[in-house]
PDB file of C-alpha atoms in Angstrom:
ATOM      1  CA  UNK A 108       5.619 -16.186  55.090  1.00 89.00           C
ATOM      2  CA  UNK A 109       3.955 -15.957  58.404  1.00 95.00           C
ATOM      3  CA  UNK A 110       1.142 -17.710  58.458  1.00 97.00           C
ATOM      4  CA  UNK A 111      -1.737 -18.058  61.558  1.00 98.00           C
ATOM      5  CA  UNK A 112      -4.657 -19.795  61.608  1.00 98.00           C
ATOM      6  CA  UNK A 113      -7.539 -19.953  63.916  1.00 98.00           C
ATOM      7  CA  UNK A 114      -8.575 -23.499  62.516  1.00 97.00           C
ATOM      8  CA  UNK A 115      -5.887 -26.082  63.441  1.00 95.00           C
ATOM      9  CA  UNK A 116      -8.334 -29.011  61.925  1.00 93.00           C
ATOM     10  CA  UNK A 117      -8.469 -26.995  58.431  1.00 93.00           C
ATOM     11  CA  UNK A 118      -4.518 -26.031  58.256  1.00 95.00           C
ATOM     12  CA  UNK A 119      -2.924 -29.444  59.204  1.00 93.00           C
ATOM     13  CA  UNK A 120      -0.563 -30.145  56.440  1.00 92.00           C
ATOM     14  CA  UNK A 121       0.321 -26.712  55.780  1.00 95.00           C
ATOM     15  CA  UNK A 122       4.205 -25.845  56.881  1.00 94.00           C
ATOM     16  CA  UNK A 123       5.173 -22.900  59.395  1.00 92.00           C
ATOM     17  CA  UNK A 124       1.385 -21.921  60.684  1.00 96.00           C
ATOM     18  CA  UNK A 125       0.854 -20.636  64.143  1.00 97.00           C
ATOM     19  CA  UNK A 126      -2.997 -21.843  65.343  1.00 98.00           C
ATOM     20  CA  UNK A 127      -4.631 -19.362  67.504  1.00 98.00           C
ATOM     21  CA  UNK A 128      -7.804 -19.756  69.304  1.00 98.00           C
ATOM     22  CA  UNK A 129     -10.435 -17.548  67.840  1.00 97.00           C
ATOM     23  CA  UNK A 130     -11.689 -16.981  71.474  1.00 97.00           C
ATOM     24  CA  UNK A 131      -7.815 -15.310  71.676  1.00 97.00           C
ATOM     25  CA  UNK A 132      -7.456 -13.216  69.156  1.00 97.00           C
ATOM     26  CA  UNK A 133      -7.222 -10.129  71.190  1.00 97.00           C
ATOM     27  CA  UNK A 134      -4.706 -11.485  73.439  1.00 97.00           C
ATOM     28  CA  UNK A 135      -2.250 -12.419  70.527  1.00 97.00           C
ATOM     29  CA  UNK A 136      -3.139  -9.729  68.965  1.00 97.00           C
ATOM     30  CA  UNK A 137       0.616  -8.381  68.443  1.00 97.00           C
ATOM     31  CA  UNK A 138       1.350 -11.820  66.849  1.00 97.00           C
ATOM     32  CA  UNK A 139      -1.719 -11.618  64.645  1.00 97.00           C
ATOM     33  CA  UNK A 140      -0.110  -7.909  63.501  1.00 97.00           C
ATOM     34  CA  UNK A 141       3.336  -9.429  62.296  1.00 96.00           C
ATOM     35  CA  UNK A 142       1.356 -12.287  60.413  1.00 97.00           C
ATOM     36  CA  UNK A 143       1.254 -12.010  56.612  1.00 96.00           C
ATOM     37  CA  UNK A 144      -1.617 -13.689  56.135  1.00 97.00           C
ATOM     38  CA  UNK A 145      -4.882 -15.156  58.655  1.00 98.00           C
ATOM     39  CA  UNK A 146      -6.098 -18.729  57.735  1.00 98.00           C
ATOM     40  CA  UNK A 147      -9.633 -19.379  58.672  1.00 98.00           C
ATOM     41  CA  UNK A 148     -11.230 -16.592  60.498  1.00 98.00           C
ATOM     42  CA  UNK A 149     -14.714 -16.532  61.985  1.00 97.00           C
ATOM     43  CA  UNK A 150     -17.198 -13.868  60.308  1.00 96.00           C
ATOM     44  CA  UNK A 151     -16.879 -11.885  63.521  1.00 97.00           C
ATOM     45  CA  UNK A 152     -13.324 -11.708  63.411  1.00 98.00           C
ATOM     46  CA  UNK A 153     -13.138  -9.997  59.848  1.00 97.00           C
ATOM     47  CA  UNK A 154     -13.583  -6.704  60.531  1.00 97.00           C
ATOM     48  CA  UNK A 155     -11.198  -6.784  63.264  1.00 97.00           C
ATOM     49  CA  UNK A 156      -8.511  -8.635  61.291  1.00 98.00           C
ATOM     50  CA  UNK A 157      -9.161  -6.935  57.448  1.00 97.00           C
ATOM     51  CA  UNK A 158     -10.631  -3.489  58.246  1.00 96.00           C
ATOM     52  CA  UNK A 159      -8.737  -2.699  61.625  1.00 97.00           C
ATOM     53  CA  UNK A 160      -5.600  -4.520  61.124  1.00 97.00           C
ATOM     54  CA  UNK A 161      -5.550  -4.660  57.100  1.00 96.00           C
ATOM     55  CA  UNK A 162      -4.844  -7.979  57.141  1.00 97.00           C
ATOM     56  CA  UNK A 163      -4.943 -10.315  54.067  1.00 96.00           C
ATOM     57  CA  UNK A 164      -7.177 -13.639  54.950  1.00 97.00           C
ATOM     58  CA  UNK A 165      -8.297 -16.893  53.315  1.00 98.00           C
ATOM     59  CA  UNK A 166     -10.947 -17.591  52.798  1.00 98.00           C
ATOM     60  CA  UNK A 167     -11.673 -14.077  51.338  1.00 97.00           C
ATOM     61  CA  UNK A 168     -14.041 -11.699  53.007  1.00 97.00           C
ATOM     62  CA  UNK A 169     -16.963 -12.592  50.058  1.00 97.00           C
ATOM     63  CA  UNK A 170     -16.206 -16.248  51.703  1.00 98.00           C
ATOM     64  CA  UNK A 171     -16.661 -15.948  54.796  1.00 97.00           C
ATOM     65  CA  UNK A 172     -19.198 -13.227  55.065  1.00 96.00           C
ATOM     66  CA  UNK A 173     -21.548 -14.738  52.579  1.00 96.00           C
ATOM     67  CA  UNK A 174     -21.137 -18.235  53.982  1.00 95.00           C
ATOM     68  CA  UNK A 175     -21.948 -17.028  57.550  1.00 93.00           C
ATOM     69  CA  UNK A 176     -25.959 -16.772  56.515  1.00 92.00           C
ATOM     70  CA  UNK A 177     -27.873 -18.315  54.152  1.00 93.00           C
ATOM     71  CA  UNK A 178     -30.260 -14.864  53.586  1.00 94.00           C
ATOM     72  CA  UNK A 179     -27.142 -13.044  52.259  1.00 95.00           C
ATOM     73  CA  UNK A 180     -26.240 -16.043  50.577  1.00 96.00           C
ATOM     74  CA  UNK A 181     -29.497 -15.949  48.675  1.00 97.00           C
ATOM     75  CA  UNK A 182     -28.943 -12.054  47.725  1.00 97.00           C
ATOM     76  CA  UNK A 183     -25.884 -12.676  46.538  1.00 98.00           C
ATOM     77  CA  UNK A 184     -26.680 -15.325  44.235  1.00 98.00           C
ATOM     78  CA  UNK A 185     -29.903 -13.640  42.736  1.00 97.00           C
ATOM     79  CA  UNK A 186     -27.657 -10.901  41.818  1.00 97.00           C
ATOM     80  CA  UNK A 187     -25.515 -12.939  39.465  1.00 97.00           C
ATOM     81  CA  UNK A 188     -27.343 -16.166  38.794  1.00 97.00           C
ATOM     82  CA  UNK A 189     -31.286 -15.872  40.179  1.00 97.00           C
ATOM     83  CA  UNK A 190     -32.074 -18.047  37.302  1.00 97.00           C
ATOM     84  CA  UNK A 191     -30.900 -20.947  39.121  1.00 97.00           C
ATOM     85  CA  UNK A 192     -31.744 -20.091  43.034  1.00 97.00           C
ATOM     86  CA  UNK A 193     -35.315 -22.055  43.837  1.00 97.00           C
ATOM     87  CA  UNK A 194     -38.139 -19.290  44.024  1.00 97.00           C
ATOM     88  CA  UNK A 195     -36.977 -18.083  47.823  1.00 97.00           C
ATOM     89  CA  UNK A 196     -39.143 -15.388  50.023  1.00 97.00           C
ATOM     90  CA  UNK A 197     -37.181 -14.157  52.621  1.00 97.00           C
ATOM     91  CA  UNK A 198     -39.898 -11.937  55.011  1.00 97.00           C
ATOM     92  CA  UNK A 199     -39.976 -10.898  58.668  1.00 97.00           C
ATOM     93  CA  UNK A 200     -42.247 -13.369  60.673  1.00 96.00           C
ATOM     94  CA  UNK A 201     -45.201 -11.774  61.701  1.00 97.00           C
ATOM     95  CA  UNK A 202     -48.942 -12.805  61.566  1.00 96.00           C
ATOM     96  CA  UNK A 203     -49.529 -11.155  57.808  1.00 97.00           C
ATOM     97  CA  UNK A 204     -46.646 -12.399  56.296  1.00 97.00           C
ATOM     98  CA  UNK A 205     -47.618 -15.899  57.654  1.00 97.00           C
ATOM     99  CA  UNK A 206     -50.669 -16.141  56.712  1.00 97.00           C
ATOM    100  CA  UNK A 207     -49.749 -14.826  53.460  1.00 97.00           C
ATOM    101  CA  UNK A 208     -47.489 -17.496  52.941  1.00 97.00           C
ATOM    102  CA  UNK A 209     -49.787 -20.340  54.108  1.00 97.00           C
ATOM    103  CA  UNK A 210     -52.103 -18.934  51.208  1.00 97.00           C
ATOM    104  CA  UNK A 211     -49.424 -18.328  48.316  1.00 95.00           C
ATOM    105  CA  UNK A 212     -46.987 -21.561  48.776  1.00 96.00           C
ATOM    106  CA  UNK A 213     -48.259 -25.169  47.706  1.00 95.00           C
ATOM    107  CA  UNK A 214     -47.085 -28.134  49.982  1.00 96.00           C
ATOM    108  CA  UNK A 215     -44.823 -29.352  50.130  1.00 96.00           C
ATOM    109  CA  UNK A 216     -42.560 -26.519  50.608  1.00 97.00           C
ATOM    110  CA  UNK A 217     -39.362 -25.938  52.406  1.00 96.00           C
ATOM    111  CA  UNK A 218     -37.772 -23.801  55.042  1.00 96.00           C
ATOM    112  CA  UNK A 219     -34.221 -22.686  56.826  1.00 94.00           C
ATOM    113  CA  UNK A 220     -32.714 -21.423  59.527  1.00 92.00           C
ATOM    114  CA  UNK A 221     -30.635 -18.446  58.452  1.00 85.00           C
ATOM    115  CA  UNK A 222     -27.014 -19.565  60.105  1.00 78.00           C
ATOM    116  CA  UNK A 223     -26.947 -23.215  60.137  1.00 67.00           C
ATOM    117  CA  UNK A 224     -25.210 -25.634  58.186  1.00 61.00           C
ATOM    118  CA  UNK A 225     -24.746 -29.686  57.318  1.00 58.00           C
ATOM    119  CA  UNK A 226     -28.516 -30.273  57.015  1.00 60.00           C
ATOM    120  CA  UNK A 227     -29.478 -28.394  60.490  1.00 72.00           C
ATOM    121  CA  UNK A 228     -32.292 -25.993  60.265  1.00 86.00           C
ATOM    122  CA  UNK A 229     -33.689 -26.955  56.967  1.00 90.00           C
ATOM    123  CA  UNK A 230     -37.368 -28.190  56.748  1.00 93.00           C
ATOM    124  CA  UNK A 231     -39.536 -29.904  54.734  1.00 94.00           C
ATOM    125  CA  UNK A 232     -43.379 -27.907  55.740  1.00 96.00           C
ATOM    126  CA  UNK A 233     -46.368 -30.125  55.300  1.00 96.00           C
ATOM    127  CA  UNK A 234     -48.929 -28.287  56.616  1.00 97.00           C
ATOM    128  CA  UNK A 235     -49.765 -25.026  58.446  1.00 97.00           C
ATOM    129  CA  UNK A 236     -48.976 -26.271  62.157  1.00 97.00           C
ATOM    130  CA  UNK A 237     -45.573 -27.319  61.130  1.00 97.00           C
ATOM    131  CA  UNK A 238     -44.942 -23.893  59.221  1.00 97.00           C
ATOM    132  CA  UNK A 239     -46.431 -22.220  62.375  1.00 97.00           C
ATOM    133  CA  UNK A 240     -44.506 -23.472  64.561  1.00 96.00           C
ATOM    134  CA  UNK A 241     -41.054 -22.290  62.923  1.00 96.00           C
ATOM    135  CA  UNK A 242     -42.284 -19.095  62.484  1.00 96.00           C
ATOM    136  CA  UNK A 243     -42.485 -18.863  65.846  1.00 95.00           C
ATOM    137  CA  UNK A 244     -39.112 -19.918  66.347  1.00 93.00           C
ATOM    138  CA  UNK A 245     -37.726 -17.675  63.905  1.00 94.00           C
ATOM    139  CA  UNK A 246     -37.694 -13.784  63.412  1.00 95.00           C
ATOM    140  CA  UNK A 247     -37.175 -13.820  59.879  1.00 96.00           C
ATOM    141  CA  UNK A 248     -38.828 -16.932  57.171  1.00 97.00           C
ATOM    142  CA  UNK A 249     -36.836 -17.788  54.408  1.00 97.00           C
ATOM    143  CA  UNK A 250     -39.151 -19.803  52.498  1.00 97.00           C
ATOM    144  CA  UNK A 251     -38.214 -21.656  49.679  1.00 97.00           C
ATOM    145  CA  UNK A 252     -40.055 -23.463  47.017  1.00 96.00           C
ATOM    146  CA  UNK A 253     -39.980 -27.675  46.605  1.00 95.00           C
ATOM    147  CA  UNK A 254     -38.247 -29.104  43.951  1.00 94.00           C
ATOM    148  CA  UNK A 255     -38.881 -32.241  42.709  1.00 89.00           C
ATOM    149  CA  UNK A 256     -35.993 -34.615  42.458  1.00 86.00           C
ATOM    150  CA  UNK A 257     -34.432 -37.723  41.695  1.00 81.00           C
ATOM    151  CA  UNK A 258     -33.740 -38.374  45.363  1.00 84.00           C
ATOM    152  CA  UNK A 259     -30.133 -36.648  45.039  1.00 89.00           C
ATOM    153  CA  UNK A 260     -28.057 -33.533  45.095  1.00 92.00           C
ATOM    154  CA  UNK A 261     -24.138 -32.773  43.669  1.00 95.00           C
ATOM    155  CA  UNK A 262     -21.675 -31.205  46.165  1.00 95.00           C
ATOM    156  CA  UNK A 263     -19.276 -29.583  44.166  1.00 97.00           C
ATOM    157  CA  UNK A 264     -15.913 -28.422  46.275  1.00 96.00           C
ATOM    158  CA  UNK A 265     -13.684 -25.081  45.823  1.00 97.00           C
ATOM    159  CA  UNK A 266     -10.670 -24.787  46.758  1.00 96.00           C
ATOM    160  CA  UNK A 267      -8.375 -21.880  45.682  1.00 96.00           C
ATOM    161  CA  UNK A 268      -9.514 -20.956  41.817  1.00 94.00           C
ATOM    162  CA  UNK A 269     -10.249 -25.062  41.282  1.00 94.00           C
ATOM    163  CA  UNK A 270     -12.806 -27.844  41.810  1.00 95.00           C
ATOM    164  CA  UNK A 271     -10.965 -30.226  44.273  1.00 95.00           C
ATOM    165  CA  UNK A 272     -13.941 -32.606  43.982  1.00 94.00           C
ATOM    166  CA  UNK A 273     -17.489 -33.068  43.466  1.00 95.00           C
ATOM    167  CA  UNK A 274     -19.804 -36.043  43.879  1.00 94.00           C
ATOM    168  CA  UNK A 275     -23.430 -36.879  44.165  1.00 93.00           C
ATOM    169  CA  UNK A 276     -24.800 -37.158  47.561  1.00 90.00           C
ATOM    170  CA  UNK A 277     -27.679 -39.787  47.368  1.00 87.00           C
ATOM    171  CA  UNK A 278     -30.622 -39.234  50.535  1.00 71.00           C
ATOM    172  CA  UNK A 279     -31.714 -42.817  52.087  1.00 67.00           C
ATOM    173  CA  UNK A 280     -35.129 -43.878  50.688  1.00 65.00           C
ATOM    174  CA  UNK A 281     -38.056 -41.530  51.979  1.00 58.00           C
ATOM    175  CA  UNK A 282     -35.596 -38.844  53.273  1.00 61.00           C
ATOM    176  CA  UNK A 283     -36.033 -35.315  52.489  1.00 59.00           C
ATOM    177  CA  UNK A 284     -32.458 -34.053  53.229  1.00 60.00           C
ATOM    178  CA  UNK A 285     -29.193 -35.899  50.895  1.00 53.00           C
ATOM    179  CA  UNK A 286     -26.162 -34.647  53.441  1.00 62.00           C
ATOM    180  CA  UNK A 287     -23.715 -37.357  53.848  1.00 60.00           C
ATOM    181  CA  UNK A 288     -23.703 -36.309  57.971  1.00 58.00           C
ATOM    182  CA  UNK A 289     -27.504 -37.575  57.533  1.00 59.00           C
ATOM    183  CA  UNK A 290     -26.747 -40.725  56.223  1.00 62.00           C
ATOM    184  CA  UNK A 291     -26.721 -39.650  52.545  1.00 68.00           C
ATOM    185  CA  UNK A 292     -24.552 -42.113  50.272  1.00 84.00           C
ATOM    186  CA  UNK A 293     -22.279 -40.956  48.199  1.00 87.00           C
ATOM    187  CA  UNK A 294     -21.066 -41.747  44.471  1.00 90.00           C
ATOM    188  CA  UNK A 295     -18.330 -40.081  41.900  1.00 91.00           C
ATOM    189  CA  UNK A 296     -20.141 -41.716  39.189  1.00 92.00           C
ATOM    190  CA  UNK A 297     -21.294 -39.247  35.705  1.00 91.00           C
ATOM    191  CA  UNK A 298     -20.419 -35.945  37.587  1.00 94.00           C
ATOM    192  CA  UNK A 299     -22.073 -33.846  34.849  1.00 95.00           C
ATOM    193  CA  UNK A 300     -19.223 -31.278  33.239  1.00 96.00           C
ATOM    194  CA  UNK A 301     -22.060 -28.222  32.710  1.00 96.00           C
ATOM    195  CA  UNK A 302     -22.899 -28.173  36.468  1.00 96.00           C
ATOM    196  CA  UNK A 303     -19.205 -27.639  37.274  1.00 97.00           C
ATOM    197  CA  UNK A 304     -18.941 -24.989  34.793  1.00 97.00           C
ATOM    198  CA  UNK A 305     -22.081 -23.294  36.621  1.00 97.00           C
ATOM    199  CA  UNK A 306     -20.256 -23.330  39.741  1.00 97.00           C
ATOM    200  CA  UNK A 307     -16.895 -22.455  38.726  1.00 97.00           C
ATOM    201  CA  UNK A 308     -18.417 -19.125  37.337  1.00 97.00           C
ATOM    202  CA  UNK A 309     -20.168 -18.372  40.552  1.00 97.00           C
ATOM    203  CA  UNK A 310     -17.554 -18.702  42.730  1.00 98.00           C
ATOM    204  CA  UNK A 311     -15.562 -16.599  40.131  1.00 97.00           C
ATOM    205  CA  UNK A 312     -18.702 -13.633  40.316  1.00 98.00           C
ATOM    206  CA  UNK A 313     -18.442 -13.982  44.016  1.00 98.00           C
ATOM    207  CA  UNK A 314     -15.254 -14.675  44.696  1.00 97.00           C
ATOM    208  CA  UNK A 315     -15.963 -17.307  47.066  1.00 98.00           C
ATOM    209  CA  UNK A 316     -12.460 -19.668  47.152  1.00 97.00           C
ATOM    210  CA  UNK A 317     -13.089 -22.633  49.554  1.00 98.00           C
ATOM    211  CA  UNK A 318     -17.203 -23.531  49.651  1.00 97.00           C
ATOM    212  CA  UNK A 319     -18.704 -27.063  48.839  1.00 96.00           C
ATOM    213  CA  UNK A 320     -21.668 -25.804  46.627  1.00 97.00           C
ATOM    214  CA  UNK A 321     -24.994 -27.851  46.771  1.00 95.00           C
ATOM    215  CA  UNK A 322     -26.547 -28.476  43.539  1.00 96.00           C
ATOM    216  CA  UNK A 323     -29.804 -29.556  42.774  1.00 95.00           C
ATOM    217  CA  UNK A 324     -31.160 -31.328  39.776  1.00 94.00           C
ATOM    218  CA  UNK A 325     -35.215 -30.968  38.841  1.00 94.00           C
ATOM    219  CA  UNK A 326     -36.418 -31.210  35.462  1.00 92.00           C
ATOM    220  CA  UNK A 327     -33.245 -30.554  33.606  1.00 91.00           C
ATOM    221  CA  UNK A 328     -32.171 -27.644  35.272  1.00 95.00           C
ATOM    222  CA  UNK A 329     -29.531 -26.597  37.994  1.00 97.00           C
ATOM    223  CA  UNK A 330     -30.311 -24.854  41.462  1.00 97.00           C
ATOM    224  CA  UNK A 331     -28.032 -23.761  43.774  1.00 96.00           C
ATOM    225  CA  UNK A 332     -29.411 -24.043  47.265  1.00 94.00           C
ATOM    226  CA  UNK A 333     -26.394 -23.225  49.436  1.00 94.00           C
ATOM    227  CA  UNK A 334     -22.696 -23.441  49.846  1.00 95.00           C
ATOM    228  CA  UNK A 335     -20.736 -24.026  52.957  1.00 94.00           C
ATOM    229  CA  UNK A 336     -17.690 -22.483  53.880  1.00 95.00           C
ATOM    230  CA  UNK A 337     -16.404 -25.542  56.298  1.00 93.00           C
ATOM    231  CA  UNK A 338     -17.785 -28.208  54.291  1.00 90.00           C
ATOM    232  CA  UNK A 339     -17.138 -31.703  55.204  1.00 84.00           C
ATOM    233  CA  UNK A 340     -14.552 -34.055  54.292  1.00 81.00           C
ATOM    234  CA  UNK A 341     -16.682 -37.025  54.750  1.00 78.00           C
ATOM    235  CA  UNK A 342     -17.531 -37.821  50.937  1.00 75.00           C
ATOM    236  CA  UNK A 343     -14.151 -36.846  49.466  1.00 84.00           C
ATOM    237  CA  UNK A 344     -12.076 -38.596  47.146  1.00 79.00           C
ATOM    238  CA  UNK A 345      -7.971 -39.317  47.459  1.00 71.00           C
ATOM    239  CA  UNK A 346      -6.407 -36.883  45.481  1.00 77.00           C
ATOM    240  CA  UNK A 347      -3.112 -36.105  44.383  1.00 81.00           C
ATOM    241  CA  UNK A 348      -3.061 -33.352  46.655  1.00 87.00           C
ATOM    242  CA  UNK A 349      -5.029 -32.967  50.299  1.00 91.00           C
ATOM    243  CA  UNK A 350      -6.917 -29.847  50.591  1.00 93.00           C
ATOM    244  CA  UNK A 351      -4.175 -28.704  53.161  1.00 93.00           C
ATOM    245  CA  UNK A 352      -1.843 -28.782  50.315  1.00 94.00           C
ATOM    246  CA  UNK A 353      -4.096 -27.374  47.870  1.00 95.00           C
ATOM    247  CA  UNK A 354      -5.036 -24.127  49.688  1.00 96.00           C
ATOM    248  CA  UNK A 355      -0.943 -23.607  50.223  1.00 96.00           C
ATOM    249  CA  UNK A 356      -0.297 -23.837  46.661  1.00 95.00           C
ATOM    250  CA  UNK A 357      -2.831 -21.630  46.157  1.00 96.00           C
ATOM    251  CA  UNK A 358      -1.426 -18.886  48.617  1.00 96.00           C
ATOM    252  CA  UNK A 359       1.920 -19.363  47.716  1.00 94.00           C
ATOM    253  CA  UNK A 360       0.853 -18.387  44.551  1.00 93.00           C
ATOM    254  CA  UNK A 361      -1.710 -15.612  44.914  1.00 92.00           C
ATOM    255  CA  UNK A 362      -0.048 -13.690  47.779  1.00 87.00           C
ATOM    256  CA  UNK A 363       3.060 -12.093  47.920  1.00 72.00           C
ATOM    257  CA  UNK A 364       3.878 -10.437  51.730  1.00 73.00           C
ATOM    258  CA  UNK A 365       4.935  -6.978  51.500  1.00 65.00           C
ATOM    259  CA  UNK A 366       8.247  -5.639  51.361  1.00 57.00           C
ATOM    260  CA  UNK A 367       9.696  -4.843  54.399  1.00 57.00           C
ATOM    261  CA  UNK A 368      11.087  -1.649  53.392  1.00 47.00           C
ATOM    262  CA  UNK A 369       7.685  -0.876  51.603  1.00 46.00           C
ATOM    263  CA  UNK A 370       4.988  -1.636  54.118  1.00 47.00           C
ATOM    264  CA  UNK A 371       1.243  -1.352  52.126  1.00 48.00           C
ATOM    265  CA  UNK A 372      -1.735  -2.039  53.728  1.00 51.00           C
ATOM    266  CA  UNK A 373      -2.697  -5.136  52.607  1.00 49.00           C
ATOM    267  CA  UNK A 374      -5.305  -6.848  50.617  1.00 52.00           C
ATOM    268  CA  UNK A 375      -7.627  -9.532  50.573  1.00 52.00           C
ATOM    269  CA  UNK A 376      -7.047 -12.408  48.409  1.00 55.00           C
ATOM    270  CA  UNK A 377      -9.068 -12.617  45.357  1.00 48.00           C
TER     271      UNK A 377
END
């Protein structure tokens, strides 16, 4: 199987791949055509690599493109589980739909950046000048309600068709955000069964196969607030297998290259 990548970081481990600067990819791109498969692409590489060049990549397309902003993100998961998103407006900033949030959300309430990840661009809004002054940074709010919690959130890891790990990810005392790259603790400890299950059948709806999922606990309930596509590594557990490993059993199994004789065009990896 040929194999490229245009992540070295996320493919160590993984026999007989070719890394390939993304910045590249036009210059190779007679290598990328022979490859059987792409490892890794950037969102703006996809339609060169799948809808040009009908190439087969992983993470899938639902992956990558959903991961690559958190507005689509939201859409997607209000289509097939809204009933655990927090209560999310998502509006084009100008004056009316400012004020009219000002008069319609409560404080606390919280706010994002549409294409950043590992706790960057998310906000905790206090009062109007702090609201006011990210709207003015930002073309488009994505406003999100508050949830009361226990001071905690559960990353829960996909890799392939499989959990390869989840933990809790515990915030420092009087910090808003839990991410372990803000100096959130981590702990395997009572990793509740149901919340997997939740996830499991999202990424299944979606068919996202490599995401760390963010879950949020308040008042009983689950909320998804985000997955990552390049999530990090930093709270993981030793397993049996490294993630390298993981993601090559799960092409060798879920991708067959095309006969030679009997050239097709290629899918996407489901």
């Amino acid at each position: 199987m040929k194999l490229i990548t245009f992540n070295a970081f996320r493919t160590i481990g993984i026999p007989g791949v070719r890394y390939i600067k993304p910045e590249h990819m036009f210059n190779e791109i007679d290598i990328i055509k022979e490859a059987d498969l792409i490892l890794f692409p950037q969102n703006w590489q996809v339609p060169t690599l799948v809808y040009g060049l009908k190439k087969q990549i992983f993470p899938s397309i639902e992956t990558v493109q959903i991961g690559a902003n958190k507005i689509e993100m939201t859409r997607a998961l209000w289509a097939v589980a809204k009933e655990h998103v927090p209560y999310t407006e998502i509006l084009a900033s100008t004056d009316g739909n400012i004020a009219n949030v000002l008069e319609t959300f409560p404080f606390p309430f919280v706010v994002k950046e549409p294409k950043n990840s590992m706790g960057k661009g998310v906000f905790l809004i206090e009062n109007d000048r702090q609201f006011i002054d990210y709207a003015r940074n930002n073309d488009v709010l994505y406003v999100q309600e508050y949830l009361p919690n226990s001071g905690k959130d559960l990353r829960v890891c996909i890799v392939g068709d499989q959990i390869y790990d989840a933990y809790w990810r515990i915030g420092q005392d009087g910090e808003f955000l839990h991410n372990v790259a803000k100096g959130g603790e981590v702990s395997h400890q009572l990793i509740p069964g149901d919340a997997l299950d939740l996830v499991l059948k999202i990424a299944n709806l979606l068919n996202i196969n490599h995401a760390g999922f963010d879950i949020l606990v308040s008042e009983g309930k689950y909320y998804i607030l985000e997955f990552n596509v390049l999530f990090g590594n930093q709270g993981l557990k030793t397993q049996n297998k490294t993630i390298a490993q993981t993601i090559h059993h799960y092409i060798s199994q879920n991708f067959v290259p095309p006969h030679p004789t009997s050239p097709s065009p290629g899918k996407v990896i489901s």
